[in-house]
CSV table of C-alpha atoms in Angstrom, one decimal:
chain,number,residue,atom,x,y,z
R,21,UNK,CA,-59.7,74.3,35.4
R,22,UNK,CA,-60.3,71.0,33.9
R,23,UNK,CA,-61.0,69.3,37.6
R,24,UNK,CA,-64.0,71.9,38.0
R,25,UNK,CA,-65.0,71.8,34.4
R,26,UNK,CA,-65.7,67.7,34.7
R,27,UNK,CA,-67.5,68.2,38.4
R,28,UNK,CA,-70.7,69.7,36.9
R,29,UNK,CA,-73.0,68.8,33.9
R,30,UNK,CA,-73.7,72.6,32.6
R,31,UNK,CA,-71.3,75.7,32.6
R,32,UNK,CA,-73.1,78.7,31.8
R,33,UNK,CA,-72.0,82.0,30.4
R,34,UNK,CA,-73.8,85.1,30.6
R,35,UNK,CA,-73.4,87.0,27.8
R,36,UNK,CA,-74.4,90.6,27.3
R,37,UNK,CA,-76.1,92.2,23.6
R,38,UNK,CA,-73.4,92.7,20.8
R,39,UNK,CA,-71.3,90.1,19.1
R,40,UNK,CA,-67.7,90.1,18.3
R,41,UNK,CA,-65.4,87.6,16.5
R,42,UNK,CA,-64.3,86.7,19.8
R,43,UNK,CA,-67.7,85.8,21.3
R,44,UNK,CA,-68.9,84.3,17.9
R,45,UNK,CA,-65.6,81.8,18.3
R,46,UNK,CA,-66.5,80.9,21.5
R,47,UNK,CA,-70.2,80.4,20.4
R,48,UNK,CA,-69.0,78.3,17.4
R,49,UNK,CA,-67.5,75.1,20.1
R,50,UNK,CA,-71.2,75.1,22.5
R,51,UNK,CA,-74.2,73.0,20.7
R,52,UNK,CA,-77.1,74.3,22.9
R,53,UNK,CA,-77.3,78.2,23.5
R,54,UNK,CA,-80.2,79.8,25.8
R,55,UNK,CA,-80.9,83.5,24.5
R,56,UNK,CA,-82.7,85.4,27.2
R,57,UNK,CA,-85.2,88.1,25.6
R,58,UNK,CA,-87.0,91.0,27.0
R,59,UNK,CA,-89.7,92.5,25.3
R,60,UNK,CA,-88.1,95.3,24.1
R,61,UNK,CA,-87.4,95.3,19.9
R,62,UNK,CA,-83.7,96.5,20.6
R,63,UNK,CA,-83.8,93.3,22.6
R,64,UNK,CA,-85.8,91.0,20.0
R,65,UNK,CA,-83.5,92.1,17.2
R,66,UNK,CA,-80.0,91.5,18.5
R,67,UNK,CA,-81.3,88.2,19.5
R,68,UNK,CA,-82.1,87.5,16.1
R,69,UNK,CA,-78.8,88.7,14.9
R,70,UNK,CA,-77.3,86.6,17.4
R,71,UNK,CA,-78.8,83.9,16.4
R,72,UNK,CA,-78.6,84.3,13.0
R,73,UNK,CA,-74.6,85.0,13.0
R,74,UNK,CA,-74.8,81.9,15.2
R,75,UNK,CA,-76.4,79.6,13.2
R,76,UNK,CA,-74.2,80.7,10.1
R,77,UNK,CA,-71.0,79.0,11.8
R,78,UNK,CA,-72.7,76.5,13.7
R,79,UNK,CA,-75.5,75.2,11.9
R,80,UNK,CA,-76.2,72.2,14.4
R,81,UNK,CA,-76.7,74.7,17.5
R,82,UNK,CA,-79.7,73.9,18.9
R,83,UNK,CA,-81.4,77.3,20.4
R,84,UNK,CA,-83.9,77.6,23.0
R,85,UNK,CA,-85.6,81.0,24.6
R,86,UNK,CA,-86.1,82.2,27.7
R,87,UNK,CA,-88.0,85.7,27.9
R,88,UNK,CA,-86.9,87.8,30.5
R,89,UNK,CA,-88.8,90.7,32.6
R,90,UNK,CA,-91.9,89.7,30.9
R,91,UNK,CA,-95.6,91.2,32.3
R,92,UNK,CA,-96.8,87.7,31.8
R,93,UNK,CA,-97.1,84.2,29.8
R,94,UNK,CA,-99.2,86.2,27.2
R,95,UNK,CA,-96.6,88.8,26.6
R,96,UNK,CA,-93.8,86.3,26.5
R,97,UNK,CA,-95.7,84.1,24.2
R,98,UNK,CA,-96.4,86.7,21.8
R,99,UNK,CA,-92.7,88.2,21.8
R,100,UNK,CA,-91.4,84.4,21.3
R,101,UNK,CA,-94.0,83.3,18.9
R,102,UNK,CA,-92.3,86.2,16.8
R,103,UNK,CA,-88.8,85.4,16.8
R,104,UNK,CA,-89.9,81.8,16.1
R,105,UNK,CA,-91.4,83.2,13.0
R,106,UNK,CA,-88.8,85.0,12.0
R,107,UNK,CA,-85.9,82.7,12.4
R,108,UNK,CA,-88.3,79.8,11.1
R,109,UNK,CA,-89.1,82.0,7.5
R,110,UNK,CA,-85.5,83.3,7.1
R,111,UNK,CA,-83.4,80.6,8.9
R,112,UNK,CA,-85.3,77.5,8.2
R,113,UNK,CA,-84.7,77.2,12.2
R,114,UNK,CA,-86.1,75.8,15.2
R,115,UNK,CA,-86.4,77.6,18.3
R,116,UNK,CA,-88.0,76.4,21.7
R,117,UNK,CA,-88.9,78.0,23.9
R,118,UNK,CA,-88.4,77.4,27.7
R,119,UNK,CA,-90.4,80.3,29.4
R,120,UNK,CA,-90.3,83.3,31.0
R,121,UNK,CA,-88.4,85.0,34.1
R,122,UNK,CA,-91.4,88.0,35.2
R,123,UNK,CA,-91.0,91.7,35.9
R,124,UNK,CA,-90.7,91.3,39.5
R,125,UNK,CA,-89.1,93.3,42.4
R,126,UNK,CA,-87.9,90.2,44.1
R,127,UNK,CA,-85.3,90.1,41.3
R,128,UNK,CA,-84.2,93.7,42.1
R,129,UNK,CA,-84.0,93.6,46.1
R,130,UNK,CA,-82.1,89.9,45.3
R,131,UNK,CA,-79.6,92.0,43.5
R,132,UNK,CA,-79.0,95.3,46.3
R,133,UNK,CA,-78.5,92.2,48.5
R,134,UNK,CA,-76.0,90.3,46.5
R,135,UNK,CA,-78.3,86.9,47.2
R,136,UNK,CA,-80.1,84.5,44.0
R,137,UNK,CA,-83.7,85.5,44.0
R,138,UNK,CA,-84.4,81.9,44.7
R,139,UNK,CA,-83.0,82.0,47.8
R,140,UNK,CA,-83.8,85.2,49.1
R,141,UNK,CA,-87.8,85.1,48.3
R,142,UNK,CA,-88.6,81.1,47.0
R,143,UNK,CA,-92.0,81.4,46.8
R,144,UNK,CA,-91.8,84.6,44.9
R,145,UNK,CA,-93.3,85.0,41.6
R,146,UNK,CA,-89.7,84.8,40.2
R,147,UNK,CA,-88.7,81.5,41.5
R,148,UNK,CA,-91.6,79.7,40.2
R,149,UNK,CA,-91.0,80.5,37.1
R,150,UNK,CA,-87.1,80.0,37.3
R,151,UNK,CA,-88.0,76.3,38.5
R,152,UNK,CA,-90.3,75.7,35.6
R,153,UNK,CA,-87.6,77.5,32.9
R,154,UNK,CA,-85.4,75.0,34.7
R,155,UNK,CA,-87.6,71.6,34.6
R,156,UNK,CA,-88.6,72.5,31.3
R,157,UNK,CA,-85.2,72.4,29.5
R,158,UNK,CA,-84.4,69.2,31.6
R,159,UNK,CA,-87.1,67.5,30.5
R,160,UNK,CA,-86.3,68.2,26.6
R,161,UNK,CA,-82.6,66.9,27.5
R,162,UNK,CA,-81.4,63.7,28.3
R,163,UNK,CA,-79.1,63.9,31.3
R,164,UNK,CA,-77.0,61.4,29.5
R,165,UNK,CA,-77.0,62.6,25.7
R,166,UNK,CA,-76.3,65.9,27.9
R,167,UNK,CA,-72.8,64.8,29.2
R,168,UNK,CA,-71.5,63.5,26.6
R,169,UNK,CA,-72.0,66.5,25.0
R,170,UNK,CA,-70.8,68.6,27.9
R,171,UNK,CA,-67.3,66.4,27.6
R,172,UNK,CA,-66.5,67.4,23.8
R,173,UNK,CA,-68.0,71.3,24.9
R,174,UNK,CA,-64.7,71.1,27.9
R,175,UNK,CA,-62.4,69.9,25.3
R,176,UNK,CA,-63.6,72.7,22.4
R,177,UNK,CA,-63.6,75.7,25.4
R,178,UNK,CA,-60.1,74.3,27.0
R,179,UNK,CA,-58.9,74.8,23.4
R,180,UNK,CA,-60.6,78.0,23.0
R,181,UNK,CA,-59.2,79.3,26.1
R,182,UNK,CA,-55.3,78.2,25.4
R,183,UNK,CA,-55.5,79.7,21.7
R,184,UNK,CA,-55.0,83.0,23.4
């Protein structure tokens, strides 16, 4: 697992709603969490919670959000703009946001056939925005700063994983 873990420079874990003491110890060792939103309140308040139980035990995690099946950049701004708000009034906590992922049937026919929508339709709606989610956090990390963190991150989940 460690050979793997050093080959690439971000490991990412999807993560469905709900948090457990499990998930929220595996949270605690990873300093930069992406939490995707749709525009649904369920949505926007268990990413709140999230964030909030979060940023209790990990007060250095830096949080960024990504808006998911959104109609458009209004309707993501506004939804964002929100939980900024809120987590800014209550948390005294930054949040940036990255952009948005559309409602788009690209992402479903991607899915019946088992391909990345950025491969199975790249100049779809979807992948443009997935490239400019993905340019934007790059440009607001240093590639550099961002190993070195990724290095104590293997160490942290290694442990996290062998604990069991």
């Amino acid at each position: 697992m460690k050979h793997v873990l050093y080959d690439y420079n971000y490991v990412i874990f999807d993560i469905g709603a709900g948090m457990n003491d499990e998930l929220v110890r595996l949270l605690s060792g990873i300093e930069t969490i992406i939490v995707v939103v749709t525009p649904e309140p369920t949505s926007i308040l268990d990413a709140y919670s999230a964030m909030k139980i979060i940023h209790l035990q990990v007060p250095k995690a830096k949080f960024y959000l990504l808006g998911n099946r959104m109609k458009n950049e209004k309707e993501n701004s506004i939804v964002m703009q929100r939980l900024q708000t809120v987590m800014n009034s209550f948390l005294q906590k930054d949040c940036e946001i990255l952009g948005f992922l559309p409602e788009d049937s690209t992402i479903i026919s991607a899915v019946k056939n088992q391909i990345p929508f950025l491969l199975f339709k790249p100049k779809s709606n979807a992948a443009k925005q997935m490239r400019i989610v993905t340019k934007n956090y790059l440009m607001k990390n240093d590639s550099l700063e961002q190993t070195q963190k990724e290095d104590h991150f293997i160490e942290r989940l290694q442990h996290f994983l062998l604990r069991k």
